[in-house]
Coordinates of N, CA and C and ligand atoms in Angstrom, one line a residue:
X1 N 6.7 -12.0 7.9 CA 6.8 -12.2 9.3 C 5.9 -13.3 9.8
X2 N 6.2 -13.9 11.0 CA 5.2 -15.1 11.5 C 4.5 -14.2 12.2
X3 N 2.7 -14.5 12.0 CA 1.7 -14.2 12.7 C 1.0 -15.5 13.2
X4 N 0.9 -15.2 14.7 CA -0.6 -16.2 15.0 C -1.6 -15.5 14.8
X5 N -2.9 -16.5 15.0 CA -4.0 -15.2 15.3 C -4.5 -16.5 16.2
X6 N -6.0 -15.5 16.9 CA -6.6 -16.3 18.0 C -7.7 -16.0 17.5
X7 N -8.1 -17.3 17.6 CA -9.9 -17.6 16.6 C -9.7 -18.1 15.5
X8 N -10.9 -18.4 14.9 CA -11.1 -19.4 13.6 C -12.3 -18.9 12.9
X9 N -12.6 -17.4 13.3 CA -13.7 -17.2 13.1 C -14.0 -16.1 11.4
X10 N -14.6 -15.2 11.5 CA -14.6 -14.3 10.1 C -13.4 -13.7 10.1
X11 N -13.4 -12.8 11.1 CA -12.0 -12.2 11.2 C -10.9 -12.5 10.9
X12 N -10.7 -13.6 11.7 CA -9.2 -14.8 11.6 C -9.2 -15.0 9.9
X13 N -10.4 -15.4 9.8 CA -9.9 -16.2 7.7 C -10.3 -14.9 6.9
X14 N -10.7 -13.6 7.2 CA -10.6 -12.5 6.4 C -8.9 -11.8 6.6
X15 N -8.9 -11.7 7.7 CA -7.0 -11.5 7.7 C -5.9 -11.9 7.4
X16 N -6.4 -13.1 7.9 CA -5.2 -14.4 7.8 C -5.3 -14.5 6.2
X17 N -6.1 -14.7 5.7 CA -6.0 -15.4 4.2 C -5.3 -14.0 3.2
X18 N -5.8 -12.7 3.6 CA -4.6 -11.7 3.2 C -3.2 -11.6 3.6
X19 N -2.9 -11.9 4.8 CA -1.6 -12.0 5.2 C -0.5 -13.1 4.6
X20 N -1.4 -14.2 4.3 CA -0.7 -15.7 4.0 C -0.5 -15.1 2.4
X21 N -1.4 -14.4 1.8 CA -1.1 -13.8 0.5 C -0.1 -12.9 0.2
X22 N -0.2 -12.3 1.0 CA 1.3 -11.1 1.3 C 2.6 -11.7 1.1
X23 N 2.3 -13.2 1.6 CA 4.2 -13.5 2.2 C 3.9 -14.5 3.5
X24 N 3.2 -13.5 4.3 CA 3.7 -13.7 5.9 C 3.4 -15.7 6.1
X25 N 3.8 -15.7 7.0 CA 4.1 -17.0 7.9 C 2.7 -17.1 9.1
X26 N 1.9 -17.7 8.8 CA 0.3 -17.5 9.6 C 0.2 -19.1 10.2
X27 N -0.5 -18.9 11.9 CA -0.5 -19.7 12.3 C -1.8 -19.9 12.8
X28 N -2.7 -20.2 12.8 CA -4.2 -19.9 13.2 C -4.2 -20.9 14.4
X29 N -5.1 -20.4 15.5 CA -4.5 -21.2 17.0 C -6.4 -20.8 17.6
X30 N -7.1 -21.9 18.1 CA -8.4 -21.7 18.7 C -8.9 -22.6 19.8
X31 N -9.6 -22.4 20.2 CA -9.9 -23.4 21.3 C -10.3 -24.2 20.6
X32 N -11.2 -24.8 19.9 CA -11.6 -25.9 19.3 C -10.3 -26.8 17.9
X33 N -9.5 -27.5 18.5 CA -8.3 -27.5 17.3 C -9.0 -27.7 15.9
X34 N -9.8 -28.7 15.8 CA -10.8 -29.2 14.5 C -11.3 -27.9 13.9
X35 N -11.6 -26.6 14.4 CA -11.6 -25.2 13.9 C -10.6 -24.4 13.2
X36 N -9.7 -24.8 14.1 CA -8.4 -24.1 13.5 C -7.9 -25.1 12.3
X37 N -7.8 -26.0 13.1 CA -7.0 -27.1 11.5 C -8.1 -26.9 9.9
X38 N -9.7 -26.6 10.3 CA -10.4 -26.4 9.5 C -9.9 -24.8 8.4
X39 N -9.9 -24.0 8.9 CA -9.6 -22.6 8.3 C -8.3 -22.4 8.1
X40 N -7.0 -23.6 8.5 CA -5.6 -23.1 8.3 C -5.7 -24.1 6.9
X41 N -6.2 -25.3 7.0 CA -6.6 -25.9 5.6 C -7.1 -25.5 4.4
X42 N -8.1 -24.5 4.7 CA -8.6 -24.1 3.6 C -7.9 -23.0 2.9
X43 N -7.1 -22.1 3.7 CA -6.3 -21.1 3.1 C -5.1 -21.3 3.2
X44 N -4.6 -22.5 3.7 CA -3.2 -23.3 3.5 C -2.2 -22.3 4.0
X45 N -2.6 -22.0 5.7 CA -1.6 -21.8 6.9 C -1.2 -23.1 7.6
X46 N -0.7 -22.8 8.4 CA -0.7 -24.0 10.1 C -1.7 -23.2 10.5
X47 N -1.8 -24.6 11.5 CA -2.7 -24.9 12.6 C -1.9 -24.9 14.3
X48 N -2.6 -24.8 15.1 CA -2.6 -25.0 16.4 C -3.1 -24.4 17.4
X49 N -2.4 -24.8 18.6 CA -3.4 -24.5 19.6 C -3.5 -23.1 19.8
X50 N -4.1 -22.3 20.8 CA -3.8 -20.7 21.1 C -2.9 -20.7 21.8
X51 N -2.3 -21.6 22.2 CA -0.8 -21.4 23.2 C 0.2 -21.7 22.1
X52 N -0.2 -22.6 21.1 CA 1.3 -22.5 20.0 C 1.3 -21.6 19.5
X53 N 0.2 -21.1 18.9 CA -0.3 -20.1 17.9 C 1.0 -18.8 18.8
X54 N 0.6 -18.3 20.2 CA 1.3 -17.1 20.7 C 2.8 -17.5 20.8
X55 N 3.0 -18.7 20.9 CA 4.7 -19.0 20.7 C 5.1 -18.4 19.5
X56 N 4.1 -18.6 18.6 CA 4.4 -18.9 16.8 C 4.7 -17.2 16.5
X57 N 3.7 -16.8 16.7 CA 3.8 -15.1 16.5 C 4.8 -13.8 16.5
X58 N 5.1 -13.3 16.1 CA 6.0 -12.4 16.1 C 5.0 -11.1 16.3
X59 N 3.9 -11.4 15.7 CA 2.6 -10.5 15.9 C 1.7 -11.2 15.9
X60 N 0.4 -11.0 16.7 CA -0.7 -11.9 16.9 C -1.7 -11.0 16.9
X61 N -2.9 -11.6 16.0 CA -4.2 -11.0 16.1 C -5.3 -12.1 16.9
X62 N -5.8 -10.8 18.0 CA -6.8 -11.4 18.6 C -8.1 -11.5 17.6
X63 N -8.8 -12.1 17.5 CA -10.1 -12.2 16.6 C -11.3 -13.2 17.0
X64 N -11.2 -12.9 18.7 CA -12.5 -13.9 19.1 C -13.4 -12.8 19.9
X65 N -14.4 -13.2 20.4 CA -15.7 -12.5 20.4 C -15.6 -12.1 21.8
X66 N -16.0 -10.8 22.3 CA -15.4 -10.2 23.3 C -15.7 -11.1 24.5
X67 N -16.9 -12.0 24.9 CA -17.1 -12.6 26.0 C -15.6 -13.4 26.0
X68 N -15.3 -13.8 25.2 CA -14.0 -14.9 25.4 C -12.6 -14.1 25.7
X69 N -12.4 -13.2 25.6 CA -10.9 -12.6 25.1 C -9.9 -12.7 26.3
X70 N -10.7 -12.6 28.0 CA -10.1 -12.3 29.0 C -9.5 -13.9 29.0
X71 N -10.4 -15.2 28.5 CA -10.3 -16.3 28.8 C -9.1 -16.7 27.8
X72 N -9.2 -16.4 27.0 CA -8.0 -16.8 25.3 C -6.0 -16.0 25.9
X73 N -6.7 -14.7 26.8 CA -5.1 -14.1 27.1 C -5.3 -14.6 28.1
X74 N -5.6 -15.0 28.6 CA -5.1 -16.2 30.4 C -4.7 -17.4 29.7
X75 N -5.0 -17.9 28.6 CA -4.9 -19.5 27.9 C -3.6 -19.3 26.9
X76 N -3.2 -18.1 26.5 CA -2.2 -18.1 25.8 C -0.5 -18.1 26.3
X77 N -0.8 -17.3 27.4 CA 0.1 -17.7 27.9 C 1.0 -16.1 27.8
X78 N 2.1 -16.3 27.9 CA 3.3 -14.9 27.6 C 3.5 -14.3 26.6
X79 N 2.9 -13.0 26.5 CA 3.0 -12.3 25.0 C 4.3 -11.7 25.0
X80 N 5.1 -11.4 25.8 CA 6.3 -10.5 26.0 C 7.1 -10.3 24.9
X81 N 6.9 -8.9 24.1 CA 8.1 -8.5 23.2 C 7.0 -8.8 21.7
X82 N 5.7 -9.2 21.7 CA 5.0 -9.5 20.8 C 3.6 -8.5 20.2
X83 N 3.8 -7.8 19.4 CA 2.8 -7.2 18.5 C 1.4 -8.0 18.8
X84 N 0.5 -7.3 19.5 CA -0.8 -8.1 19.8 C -2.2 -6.9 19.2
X85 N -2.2 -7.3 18.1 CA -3.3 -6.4 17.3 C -4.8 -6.7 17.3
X86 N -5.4 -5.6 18.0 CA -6.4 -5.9 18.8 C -8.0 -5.4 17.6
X87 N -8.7 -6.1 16.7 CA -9.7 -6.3 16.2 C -11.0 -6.5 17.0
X88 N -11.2 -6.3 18.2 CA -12.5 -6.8 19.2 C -13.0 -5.8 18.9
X89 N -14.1 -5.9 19.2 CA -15.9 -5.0 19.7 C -16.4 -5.0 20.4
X90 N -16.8 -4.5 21.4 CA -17.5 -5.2 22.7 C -19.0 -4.7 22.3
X91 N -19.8 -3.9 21.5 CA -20.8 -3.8 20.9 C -21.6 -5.0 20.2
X92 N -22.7 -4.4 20.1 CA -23.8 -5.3 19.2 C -25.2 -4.6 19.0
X93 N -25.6 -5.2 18.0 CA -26.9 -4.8 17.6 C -27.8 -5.5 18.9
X94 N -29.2 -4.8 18.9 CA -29.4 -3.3 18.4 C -29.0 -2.0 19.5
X95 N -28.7 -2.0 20.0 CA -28.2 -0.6 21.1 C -27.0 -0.6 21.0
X96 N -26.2 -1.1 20.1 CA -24.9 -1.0 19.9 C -24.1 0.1 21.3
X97 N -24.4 -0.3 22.5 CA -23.8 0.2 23.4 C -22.0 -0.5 23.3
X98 N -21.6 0.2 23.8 CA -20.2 -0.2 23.9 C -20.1 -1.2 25.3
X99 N -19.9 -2.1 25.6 CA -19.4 -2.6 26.7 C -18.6 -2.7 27.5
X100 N -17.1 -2.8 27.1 CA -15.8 -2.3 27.6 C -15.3 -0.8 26.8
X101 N -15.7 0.4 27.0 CA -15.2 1.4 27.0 C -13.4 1.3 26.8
X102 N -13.0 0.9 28.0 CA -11.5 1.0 27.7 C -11.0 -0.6 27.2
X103 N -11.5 -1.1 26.7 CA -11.8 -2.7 26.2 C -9.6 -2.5 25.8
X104 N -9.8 -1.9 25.0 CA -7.8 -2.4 24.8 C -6.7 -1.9 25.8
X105 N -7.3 -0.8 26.6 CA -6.3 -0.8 27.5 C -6.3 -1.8 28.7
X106 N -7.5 -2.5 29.1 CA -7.6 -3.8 29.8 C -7.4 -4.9 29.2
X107 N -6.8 -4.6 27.9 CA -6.3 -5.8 26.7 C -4.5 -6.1 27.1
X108 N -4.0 -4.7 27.4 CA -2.8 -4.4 27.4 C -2.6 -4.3 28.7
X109 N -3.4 -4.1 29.9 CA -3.0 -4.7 31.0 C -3.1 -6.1 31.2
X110 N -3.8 -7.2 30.7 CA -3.9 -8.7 30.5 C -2.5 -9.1 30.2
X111 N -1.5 -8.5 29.1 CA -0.6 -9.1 28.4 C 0.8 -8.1 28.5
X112 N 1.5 -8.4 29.9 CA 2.2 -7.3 30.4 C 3.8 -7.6 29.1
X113 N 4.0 -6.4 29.0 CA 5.2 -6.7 27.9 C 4.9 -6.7 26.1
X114 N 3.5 -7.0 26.0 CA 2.9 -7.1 24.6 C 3.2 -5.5 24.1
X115 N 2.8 -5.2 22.5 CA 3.0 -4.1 22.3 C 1.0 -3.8 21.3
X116 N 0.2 -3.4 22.1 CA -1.0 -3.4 21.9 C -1.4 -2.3 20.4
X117 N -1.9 -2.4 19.6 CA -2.7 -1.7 18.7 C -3.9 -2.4 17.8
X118 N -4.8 -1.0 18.2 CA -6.3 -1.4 18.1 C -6.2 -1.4 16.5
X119 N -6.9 -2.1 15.8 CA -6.8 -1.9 14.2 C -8.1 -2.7 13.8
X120 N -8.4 -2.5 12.5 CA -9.2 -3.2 11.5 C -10.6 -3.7 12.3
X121 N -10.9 -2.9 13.3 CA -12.2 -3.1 14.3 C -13.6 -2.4 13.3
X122 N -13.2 -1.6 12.5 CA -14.4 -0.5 12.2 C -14.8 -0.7 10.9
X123 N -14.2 -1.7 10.4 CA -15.2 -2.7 9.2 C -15.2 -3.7 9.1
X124 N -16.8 -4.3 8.7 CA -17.2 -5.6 8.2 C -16.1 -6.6 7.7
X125 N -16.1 -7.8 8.2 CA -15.1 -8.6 7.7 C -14.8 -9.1 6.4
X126 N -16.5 -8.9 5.5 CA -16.5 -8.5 3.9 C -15.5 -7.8 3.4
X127 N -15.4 -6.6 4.2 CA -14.6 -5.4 3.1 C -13.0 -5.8 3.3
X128 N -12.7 -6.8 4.6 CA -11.4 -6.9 5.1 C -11.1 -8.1 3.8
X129 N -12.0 -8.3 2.9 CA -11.4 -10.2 1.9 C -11.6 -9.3 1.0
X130 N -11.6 -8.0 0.5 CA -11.5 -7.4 -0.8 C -10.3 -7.3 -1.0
X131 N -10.1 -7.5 -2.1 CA -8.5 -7.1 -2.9 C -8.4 -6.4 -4.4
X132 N -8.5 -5.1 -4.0 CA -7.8 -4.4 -1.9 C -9.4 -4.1 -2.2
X133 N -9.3 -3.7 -0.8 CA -10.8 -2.9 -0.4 C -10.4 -1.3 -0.6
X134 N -10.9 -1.4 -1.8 CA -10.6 0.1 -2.4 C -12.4 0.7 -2.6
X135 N -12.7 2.1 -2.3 CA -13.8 2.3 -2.7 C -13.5 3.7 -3.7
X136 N -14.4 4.0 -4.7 CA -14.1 5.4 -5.6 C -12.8 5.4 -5.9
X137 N -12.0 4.3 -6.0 CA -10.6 4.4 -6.7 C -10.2 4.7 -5.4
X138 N -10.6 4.7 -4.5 CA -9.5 5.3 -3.3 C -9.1 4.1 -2.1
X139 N -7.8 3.9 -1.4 CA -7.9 2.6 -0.4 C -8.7 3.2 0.8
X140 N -9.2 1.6 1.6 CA -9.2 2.4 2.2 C -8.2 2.8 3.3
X141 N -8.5 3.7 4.5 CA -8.1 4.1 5.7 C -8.5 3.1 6.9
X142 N -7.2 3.0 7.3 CA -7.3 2.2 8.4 C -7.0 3.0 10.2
X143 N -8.0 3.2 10.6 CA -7.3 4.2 12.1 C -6.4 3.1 12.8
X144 N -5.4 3.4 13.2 CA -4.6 2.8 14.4 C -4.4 3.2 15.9
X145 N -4.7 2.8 16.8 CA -4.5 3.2 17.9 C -3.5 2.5 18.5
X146 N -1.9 2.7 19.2 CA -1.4 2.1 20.0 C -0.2 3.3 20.5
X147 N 0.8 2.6 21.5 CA 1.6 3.3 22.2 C 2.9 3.3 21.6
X148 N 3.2 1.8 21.0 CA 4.5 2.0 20.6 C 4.7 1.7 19.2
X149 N 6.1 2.6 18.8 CA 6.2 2.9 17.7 C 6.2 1.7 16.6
X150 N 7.3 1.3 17.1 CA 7.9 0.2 16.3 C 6.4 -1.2 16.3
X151 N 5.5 -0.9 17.2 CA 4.4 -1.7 17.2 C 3.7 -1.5 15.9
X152 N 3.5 -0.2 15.7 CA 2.6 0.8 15.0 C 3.2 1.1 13.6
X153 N 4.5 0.7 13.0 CA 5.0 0.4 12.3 C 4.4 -1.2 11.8
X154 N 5.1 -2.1 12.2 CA 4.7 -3.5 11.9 C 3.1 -3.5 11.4
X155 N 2.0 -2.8 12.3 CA 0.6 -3.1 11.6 C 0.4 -1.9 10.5
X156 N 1.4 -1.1 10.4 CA 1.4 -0.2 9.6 C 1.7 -0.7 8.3
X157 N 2.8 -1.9 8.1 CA 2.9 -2.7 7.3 C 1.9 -3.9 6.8
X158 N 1.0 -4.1 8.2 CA -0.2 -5.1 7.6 C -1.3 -4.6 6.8
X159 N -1.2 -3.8 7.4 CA -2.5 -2.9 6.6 C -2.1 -2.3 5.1
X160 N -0.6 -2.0 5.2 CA -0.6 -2.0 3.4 C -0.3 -3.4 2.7
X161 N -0.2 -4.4 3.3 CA -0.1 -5.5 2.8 C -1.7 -6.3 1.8
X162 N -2.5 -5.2 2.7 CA -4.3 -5.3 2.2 C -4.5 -4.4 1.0
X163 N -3.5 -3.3 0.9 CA -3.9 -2.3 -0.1 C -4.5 -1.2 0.7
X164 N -4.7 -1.4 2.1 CA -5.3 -0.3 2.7 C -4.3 0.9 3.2
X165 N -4.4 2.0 3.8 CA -3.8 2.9 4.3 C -3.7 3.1 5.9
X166 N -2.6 3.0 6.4 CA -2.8 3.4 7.8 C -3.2 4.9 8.6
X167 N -4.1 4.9 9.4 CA -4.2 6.4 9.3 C -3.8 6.3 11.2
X168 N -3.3 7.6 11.4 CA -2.8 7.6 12.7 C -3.9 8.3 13.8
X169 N -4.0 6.9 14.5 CA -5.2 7.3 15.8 C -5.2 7.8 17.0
X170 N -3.4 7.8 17.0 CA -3.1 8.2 18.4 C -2.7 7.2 19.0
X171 N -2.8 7.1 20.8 CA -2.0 5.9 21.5 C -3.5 5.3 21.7
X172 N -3.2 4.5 22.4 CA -4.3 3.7 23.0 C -4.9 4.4 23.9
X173 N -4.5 5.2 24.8 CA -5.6 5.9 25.5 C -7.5 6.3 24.4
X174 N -7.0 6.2 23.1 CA -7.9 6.6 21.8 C -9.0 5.8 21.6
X175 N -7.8 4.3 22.3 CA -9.1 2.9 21.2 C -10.4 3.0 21.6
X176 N -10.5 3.5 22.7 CA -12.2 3.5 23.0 C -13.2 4.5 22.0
X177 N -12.2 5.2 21.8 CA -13.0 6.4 21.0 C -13.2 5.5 19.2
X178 N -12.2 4.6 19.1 CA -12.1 4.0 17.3 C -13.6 2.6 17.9
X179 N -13.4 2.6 18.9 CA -15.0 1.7 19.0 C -16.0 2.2 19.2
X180 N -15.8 3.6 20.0 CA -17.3 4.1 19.9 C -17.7 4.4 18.1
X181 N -16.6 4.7 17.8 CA -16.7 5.4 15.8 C -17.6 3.6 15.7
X182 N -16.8 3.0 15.3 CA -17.3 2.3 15.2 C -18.7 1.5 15.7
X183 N -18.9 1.7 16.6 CA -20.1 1.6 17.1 C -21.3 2.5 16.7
X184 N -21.3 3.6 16.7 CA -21.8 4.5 16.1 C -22.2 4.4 14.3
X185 N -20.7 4.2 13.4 CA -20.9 4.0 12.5 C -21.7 2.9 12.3
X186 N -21.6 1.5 12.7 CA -22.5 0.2 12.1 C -23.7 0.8 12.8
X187 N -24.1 1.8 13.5 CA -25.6 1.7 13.9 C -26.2 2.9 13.1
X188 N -25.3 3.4 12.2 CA -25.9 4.2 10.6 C -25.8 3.6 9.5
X189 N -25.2 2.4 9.5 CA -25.3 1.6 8.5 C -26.5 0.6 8.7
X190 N -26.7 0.5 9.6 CA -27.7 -0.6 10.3 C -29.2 -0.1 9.9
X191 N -29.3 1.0 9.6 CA -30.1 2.4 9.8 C -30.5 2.3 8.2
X192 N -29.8 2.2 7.6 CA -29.8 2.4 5.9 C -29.1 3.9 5.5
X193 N -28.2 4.2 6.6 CA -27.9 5.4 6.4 C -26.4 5.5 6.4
X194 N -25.2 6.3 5.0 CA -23.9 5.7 4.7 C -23.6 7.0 5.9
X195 N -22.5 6.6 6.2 CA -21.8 7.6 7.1 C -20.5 7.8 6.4
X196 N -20.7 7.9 5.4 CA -19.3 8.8 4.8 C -20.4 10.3 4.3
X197 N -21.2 10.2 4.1 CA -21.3 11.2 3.8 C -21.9 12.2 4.8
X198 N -21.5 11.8 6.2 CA -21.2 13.2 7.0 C -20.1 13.2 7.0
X199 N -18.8 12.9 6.8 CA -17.4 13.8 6.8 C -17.3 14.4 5.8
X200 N -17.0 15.8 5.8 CA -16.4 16.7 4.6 C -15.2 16.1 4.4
X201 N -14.5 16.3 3.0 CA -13.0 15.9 3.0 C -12.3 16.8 4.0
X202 N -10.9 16.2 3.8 CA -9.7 16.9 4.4 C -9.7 18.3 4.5
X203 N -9.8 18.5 3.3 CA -9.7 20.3 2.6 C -10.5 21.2 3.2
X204 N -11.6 20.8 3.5 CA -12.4 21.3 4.2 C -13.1 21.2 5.5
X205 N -12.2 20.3 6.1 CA -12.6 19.6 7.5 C -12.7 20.8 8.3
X206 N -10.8 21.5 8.4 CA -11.4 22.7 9.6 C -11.9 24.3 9.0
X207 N -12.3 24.7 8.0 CA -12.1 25.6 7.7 C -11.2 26.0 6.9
X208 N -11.1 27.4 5.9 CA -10.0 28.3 5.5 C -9.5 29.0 6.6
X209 N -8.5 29.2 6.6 CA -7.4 29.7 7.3 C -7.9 31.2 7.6
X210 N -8.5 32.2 8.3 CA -9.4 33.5 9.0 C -8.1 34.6 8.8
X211 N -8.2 36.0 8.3 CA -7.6 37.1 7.6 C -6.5 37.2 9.3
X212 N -7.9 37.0 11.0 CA -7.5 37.2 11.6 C -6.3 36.0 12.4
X213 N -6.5 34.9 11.6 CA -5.5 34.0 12.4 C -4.0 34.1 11.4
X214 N -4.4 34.7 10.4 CA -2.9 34.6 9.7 C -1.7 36.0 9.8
X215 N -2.6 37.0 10.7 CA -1.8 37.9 11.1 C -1.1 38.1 11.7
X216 N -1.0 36.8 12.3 CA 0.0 36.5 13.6 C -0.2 37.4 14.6
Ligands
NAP301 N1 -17.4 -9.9 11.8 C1 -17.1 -8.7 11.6 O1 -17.5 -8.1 10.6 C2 -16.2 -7.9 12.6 C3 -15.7 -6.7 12.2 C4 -14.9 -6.0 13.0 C5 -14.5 -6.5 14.3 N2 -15.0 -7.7 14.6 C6 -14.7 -8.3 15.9 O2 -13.7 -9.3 15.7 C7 -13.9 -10.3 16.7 C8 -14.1 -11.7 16.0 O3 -15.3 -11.6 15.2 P1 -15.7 -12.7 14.2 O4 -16.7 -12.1 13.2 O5 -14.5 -13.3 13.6 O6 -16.4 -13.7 15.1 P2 -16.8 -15.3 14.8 O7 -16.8 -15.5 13.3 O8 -18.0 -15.5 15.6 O9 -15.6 -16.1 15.4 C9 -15.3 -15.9 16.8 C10 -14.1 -16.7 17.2 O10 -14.0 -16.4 18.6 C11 -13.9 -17.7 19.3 N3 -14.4 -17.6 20.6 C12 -15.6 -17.1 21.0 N4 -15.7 -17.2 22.4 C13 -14.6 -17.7 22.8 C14 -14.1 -18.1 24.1 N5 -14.8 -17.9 25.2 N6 -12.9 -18.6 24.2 C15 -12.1 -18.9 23.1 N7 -12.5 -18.6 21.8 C16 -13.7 -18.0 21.7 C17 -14.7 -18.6 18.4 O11 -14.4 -19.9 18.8 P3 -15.5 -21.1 18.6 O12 -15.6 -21.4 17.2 O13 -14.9 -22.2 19.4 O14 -16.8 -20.6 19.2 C18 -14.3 -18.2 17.0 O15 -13.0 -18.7 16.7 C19 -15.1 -9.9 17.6 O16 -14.6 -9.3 18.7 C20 -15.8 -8.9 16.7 O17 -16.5 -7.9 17.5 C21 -15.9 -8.4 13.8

């Protein structure tokens, strides 16, 4: 499929250069063109602007740094009918406070018509250029947040296109919650502290099943 993305930054050349590998049709689009023509060169996409870039897209990933994003969807122009997969953080070190709380659903009111899902926010853009980013033999999980289906399908496709797995996050009403995780998580990593190993597996996430709940 044709993807733009917006930015030229880690994100953009950790995604982009997996997707261009997959197959897809990648358009890298930034404010600074000499940026973009720099990063679509080196991994041998196109180039252009962030207004061609959103023409170009069938799906588009945003990938520029939260102060800019309100400024990049007013400069792009009409997303209508277009997969706009939302990678932002409005966090930082050290108080990794959240900033925009509902940061994607004021994404998806910016871009009336787009089809919004929060994705690939909740790891390092390191783990996003592994191939695959598998850890213990296992891929990883990717949460998704969005509203529509057929949106949530398509990145459900990008994300196995990495080797990863899509895991289902819910609608977007959610994404605030996959950035507080996130936020939370890089400030246990930050810590020297792994946060996989507070989740139990699956199997034992809620409990065995109680003599008294199986009685019906
Ligand atoms: N890095 C990570 O590990 C990681 C992981 C998960 C999520 N994220 C999120 O992904 C997004 C991109 O991160 P990144 O690491 O790729 O950042 P980055 O390497 O600093 O690149 C940021 C990109 O955003 C553009 N940008 C910044 N302000 C802008 C503005 N006002 N208008 C237009 N463009 C602007 C920059 O353009 P210029 O070059 O012209 O400044 C650059 O292309 C951020 O929201 C971040 O929170 C990052």
């Amino acid at each position: 499929m044709r993807i733009g993305v917006f930015g030229a930054g880690n994100m953009a050349d950790a995604l982009a250069t997996q997707w261009a590998r997959a197959g897809h049709e990648v358009m890298i689009g930034a404010r600074v063109p000499a940026r973009a023509e720099a990063l679509a060169s080196r991994i041998g996409v196109r180039a252009g602007t962030l207004r061609e870039a959103a023409r170009f897209g069938e799906a588009v990933l945003l990938a520029v740094m939260y102060p800019g994003v309100h400024d990049v969807l007013a400069e792009v122009g009409p997303l209508e009918g277009r997969v706009l997969i939302d990678c932002t953080n409005t966090f930082a070190n050290p108080d990794f406070a959240v900033k925009s709380p509902n940061g994607a659903k004021g994404i998806a009111a910016a871009v009336p018509g787009a089809h919004v899902v929060k994705a690939f926010n909740l790891c390092h853009e390191s783990v996003w250029r592994r191939t695959p980013p598998e850890f213990d033999g296992r891929p990883l999980g990717v949460p998704l947040c969005g509203d529509d289906r057929g949106a949530l399908k398509v990145v459900e496709g990008l994300v196995r296109d990495l080797g990863c797995e899509p895991l289902r996050g819910g609608g977007l009403d959610r994404a605030g919650q996959l950035e507080a995780t996130a936020a939370f998580v890089v400030g246990l990593y930050v810590a020297g502290d792994d946060p996989a190993t507070m989740l139990p597996p699956l199997e034992f996430a809620i409990g065995e099943p109680r003599p008294a709940d199986s009685a019906g």
